[in-house]
Coordinates of C-alpha atoms in Angstrom, one line a residue:
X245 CA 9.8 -17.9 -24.7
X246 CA 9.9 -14.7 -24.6
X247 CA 9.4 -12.6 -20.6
X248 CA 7.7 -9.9 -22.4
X249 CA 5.1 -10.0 -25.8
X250 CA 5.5 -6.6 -27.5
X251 CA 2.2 -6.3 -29.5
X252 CA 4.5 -4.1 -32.2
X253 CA 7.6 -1.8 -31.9
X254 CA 8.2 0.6 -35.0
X255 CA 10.8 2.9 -35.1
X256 CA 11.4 5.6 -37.2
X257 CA 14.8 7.1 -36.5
X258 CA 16.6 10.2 -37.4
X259 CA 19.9 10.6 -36.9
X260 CA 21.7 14.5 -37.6
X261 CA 24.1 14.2 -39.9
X262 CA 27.0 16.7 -38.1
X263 CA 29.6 16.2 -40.6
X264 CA 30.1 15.6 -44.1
X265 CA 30.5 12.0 -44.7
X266 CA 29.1 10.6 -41.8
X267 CA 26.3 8.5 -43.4
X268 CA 23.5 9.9 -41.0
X269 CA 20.1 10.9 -42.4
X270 CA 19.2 14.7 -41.7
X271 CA 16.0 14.9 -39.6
X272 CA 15.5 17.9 -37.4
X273 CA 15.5 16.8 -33.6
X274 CA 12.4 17.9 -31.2
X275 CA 14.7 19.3 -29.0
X276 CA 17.0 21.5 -31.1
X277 CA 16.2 24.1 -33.3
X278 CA 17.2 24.2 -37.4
X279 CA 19.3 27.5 -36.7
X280 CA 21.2 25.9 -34.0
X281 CA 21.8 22.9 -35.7
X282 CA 22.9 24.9 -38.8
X283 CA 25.4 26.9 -36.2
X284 CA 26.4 23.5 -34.1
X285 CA 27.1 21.7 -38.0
X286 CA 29.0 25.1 -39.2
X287 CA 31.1 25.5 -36.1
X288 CA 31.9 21.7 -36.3
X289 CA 33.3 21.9 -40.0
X290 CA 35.1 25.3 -38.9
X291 CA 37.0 23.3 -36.3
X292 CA 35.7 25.6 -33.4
X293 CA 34.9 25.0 -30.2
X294 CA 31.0 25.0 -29.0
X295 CA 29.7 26.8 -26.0
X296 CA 28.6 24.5 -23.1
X297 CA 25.2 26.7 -23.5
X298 CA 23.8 25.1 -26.8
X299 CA 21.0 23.7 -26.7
X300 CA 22.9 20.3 -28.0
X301 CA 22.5 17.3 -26.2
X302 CA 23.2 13.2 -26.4
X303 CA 19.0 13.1 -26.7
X304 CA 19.1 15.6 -29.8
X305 CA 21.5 13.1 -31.8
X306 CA 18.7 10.2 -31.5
X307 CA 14.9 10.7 -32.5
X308 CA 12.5 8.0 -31.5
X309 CA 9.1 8.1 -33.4
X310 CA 6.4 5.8 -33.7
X311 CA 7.4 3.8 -31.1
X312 CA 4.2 1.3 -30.0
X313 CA 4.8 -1.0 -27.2
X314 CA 2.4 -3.0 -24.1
X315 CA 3.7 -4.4 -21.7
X316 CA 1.7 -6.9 -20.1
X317 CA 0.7 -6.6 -16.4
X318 CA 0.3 -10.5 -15.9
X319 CA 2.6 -13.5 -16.6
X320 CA 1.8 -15.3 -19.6
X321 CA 0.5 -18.8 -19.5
X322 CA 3.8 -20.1 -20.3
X323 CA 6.6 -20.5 -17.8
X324 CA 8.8 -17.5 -19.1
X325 CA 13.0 -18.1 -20.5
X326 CA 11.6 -22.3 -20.8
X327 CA 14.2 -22.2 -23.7
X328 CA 17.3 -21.4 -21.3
X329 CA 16.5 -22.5 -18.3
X330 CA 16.2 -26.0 -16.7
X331 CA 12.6 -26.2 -15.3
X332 CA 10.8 -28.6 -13.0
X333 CA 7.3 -27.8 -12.5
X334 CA 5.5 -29.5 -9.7
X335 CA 1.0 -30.0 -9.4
X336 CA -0.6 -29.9 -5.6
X337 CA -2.7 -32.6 -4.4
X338 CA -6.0 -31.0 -4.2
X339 CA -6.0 -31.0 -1.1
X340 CA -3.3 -30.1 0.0
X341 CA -1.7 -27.0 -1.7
X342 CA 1.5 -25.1 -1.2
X343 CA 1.7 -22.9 1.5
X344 CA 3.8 -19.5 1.8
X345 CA 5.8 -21.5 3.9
X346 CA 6.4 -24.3 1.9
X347 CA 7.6 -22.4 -0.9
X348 CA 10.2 -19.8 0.9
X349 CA 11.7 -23.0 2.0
X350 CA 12.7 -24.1 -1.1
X351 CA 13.3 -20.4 -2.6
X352 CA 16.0 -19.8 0.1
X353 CA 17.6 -23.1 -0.9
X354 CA 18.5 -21.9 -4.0
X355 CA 21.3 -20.4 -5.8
X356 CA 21.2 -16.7 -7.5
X357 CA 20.7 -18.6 -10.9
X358 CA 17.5 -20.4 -10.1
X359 CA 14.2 -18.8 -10.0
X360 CA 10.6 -19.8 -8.7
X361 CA 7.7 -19.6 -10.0
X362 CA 3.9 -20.1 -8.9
X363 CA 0.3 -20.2 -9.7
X364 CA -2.7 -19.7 -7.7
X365 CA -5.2 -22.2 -7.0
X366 CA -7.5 -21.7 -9.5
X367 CA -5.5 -19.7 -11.9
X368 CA -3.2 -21.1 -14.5
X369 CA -1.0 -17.8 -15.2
X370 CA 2.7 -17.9 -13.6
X371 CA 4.0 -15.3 -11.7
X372 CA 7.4 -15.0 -10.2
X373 CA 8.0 -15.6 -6.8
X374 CA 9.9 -14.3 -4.1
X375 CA 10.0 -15.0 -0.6
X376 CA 6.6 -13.5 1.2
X377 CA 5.6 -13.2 5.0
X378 CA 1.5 -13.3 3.9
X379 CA -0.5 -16.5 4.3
X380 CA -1.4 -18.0 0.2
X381 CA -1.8 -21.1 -1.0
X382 CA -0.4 -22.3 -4.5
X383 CA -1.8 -24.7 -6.8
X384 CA 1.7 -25.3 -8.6
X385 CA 5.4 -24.1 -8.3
X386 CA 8.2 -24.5 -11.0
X387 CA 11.8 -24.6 -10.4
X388 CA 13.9 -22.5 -13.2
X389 CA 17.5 -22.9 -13.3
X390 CA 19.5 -20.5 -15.7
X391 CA 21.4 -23.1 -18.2
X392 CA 23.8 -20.3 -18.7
X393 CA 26.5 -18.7 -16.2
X394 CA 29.4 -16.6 -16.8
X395 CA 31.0 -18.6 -14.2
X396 CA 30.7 -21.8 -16.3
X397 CA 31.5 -20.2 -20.3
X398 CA 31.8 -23.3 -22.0
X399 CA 28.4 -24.6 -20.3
X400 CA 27.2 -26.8 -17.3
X401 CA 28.8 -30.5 -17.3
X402 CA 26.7 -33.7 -17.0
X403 CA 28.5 -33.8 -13.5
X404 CA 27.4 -30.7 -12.4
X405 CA 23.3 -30.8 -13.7
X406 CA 23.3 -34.0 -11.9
X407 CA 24.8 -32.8 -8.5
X408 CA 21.7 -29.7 -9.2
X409 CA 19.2 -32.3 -10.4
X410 CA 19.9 -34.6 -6.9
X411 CA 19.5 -31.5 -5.1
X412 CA 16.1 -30.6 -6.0
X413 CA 14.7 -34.2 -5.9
X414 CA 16.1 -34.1 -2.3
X415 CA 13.8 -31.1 -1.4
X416 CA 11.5 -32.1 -3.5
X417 CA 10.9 -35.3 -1.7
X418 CA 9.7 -33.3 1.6
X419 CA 6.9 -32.2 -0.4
X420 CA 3.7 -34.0 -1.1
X421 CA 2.3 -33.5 -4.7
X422 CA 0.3 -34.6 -7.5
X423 CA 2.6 -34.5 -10.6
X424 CA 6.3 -33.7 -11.5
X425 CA 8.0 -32.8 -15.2
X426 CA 11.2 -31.6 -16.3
X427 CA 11.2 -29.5 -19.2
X428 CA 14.8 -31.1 -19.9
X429 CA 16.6 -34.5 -19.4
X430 CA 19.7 -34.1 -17.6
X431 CA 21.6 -34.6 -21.1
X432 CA 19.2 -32.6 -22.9
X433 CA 19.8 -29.5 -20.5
X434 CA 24.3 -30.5 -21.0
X435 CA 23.5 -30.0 -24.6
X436 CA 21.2 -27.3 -24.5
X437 CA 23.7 -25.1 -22.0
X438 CA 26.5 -26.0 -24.2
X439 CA 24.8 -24.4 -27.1
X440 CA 23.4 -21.1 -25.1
X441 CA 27.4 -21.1 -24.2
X442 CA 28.8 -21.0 -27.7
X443 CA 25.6 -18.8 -28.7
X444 CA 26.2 -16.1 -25.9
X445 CA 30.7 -16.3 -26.7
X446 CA 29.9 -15.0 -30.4
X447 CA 27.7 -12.5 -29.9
X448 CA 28.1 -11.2 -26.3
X449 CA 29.6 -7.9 -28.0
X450 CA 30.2 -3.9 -27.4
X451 CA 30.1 -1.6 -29.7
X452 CA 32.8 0.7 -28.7
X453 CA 34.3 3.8 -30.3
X454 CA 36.9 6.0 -28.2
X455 CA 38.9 8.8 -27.8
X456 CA 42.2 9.2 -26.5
X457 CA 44.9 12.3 -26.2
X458 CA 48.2 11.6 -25.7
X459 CA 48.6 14.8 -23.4
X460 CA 45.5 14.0 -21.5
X461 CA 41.9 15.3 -20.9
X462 CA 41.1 17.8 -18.3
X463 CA 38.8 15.8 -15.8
X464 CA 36.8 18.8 -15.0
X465 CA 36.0 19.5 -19.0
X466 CA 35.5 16.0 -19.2
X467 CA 32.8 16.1 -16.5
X468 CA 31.3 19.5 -17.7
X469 CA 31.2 18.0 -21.7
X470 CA 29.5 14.7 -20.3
X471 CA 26.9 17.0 -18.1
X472 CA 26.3 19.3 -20.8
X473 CA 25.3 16.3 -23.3
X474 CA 22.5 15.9 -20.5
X475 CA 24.5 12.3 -19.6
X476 CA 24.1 11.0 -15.9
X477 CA 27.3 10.7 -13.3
X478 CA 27.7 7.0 -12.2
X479 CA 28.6 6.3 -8.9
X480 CA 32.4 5.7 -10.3
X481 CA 33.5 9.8 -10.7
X482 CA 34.6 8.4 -14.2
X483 CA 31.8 7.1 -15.6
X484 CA 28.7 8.4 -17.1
X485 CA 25.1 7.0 -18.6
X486 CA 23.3 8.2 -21.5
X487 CA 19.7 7.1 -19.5
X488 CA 17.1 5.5 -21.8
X489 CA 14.3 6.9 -20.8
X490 CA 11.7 5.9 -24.3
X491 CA 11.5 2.0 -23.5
X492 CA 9.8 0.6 -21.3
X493 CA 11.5 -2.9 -21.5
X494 CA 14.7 -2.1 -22.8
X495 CA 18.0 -2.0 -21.7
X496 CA 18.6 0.7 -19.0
X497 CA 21.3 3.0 -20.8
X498 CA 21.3 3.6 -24.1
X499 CA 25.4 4.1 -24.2
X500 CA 28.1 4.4 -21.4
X501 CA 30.9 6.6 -21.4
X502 CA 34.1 5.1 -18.8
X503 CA 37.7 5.9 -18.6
X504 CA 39.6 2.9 -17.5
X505 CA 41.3 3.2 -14.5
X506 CA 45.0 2.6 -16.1
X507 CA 44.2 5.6 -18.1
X508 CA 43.8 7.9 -14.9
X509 CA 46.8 9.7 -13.6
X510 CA 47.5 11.3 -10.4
X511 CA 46.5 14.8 -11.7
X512 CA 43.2 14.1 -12.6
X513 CA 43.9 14.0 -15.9
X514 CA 42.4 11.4 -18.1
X515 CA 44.0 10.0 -21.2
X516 CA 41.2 7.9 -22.8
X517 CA 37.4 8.1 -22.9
X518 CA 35.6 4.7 -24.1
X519 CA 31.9 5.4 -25.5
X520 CA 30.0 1.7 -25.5
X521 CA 26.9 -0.4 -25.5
X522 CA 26.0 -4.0 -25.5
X523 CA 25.5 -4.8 -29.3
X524 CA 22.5 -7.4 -28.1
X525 CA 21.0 -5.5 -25.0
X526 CA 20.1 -2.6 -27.3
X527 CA 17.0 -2.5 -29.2
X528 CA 18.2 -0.1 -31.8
X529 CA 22.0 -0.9 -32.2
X530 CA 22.2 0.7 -35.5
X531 CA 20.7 4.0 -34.6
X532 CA 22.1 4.0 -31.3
X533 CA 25.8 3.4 -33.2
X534 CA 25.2 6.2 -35.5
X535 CA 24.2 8.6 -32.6
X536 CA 27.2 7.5 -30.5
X537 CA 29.4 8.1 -33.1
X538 CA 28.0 11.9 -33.9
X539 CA 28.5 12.4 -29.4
X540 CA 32.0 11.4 -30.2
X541 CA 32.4 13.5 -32.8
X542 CA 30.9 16.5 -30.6
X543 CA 33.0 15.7 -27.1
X544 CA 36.1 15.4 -29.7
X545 CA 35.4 19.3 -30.7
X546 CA 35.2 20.1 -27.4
X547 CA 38.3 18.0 -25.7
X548 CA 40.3 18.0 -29.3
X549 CA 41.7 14.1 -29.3
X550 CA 41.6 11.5 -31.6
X551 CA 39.1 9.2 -32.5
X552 CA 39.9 5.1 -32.7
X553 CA 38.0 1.5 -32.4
X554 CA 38.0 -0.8 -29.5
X555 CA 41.3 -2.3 -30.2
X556 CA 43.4 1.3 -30.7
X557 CA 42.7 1.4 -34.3
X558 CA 41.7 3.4 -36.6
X559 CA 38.1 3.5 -36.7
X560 CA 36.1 2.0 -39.7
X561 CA 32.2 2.9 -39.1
X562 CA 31.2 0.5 -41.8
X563 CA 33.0 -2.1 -40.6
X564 CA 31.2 -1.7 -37.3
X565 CA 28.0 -1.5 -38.9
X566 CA 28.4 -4.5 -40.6
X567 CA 29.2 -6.5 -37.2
X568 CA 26.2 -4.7 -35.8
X569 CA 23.9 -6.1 -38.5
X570 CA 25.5 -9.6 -38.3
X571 CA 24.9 -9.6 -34.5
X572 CA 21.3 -8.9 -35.1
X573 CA 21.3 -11.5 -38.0
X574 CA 22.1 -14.3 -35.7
X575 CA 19.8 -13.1 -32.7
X576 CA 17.0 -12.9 -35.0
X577 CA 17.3 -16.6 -36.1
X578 CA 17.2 -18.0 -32.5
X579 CA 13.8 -15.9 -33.1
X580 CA 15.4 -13.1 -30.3
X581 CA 15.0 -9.8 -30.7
X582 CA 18.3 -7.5 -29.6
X583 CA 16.7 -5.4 -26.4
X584 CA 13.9 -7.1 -25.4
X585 CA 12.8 -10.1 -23.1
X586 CA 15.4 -12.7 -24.4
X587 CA 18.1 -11.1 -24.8
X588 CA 18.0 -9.4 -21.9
X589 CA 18.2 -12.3 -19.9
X590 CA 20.7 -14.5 -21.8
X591 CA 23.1 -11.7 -22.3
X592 CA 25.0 -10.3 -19.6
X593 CA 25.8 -6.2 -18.5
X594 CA 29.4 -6.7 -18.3
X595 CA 31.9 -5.4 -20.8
X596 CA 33.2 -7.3 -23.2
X597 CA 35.0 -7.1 -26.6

């Protein structure tokens, strides 16, 4: 069940195409004009270096059009993520509904991977729930538990979703209330976290291009290339976010840009720059790859280097496209969408390759 119903999303992307050979369809960018992308393209193929004043920036590489989304103010009728999480929904006597207190009791209980939800009495849509200091009264609550944790990658045992289950029934039983259901038996949920596990290990992936110099990069032309691409300054001093600032609903960055520490010497000097986003957190992988690889391209004029793949190889674009369009493949038939409610949720932020 998808957290959020998009009522459409087209895109219609155009990607400049900055060097011959680079596959990218030639659409003129809103924020760049023709004569300075016929100078930026020329002093590419010349091999020159461009001034920090262009007008070039990560956005010009990546136009968005036709882009139609609604975002829902209210909870749907159905308990959001039912598919991957472990859910027990409990019904108030009439009278006698849940109180404010009632529920914060059981909220702090529970671990980071649980969430609660609630209804109000006389209104069937959920809405999440978190701890409150106002007096309300709930007609039911439901009890979500994430059947998927990094800290368990092979998925939740019988042993431990019994040890959970006894938990719950423990608090539950200091409540007085009409009816109770589980979305899951306890060996449905083993199974069912078992498969989110194997689902999320293939296609938990980064797309990831870099470039590396063996003599090192500047940090302060680093910094002034990244800043002049119009990307944001983490709070690490070496890494950098190209915001997304389009969706609504989306993942928050469109690409990072890190040096791992190892790669940092005493000088300042950096020897490697990692470009990379989450393959399923990204709602346009394929045009977000295809305007990654044309920043590389530009910071490479500008910092000179050499361009590899994830594992220190020689890149192969088509490769990675193809591993892009399988990742989609196989979140599209578990009827997930890369970007969006889903995916978002199931998949996590860290880096991985």
């Amino acid at each position: 069940m998808k957290v959020t119903k998009f009522l459409s999303f087209f895109v219609l992307v155009g990607i400049l195409s900055l060097l011959s050979g680079c596959g990218s369809i030639q659409l003129p960018a809103p924020s760049t004009s023709n004569n300075q992308k016929q100078q930026f393209s020329s002093e590419l193929n010349k091999g020159n270096s461009l001034s920090y004043t262009s007008m070039v920036t990560a956005d010009s590489f990546l136009n968005f059009t036709g882009i139609a989304s609604s975002i829902g103010l209210q909870m749907p009728l159905e308990l959001p993520n039912s598919k991957y999480d472990w859910i027990v929904t409990i019904e108030a006597l009439e009278d006698k509904p849940f109180t404010v207190a009632q529920v914060n009791a059981m909220t702090r209980l529970l671990a980071n991977d649980s969430n609660v939800y609630i209804t109000y009495i006389g209104d069937t849509r959920w809405k999440t729930y978190q701890v409150k200091k106002t007096d309300e009264l709930y007609g039911k609550v439901a009890i979500a538990h994430k059947l998927y944790s990094p800290l368990q990658p092979e998925g939740y045992t019988q042993a431990i979703l019994e040890a959970y289950k006894l938990f719950i029934e423990a608090n539950l039983s200091k409540l007085s209330f009409k009816h109770k259901k589980y979305n899951y038996t306890v060996t449905q949920a083993v199974d069912v976290s078992h498969k989110i596990a194997w689902f999320v290990a293939k296609n938990q992936q980064w797309a990831v291009i870099k470039l590396k110099a063996d003599g090192g990069f500047s940090d302060t032309d680093v910094r002034r290339t990244m800043e002049s691409l119009g990307l944001v300054k983490g709070f690490n001093a070496h890494q950098f976010f190209w915001r997304n600032t389009d969706f609504e609903n989306a993942d928050t960055n469109y690409m990072t840009v890190w040096t791992p520490e190892q790669s940092i010497d005493n000088k300042g000097a950096v020897t490697e720059l990692v470009f990379g986003f989450s393959i399923p957190r990204s709602m346009a992988p394929l045009e977000i790859y295809n305007a990654m690889h044309n920043i590389v391209l530009y910071t490479q004029q500008e910092l000179g280097g050499f361009v590899v793949n994830k594992y220190d190889e020689p890149l192969n674009t088509a490769k990675d496209i193809v591993n892009i369009k399988t990742i989609v493949k196989s979140l599209q038939e578990e009827d997930m969408q890369p970007g969006t409610g889903d995916a978002l949720y199931v998949f996590e932020t860290t880096y991985t390759k």
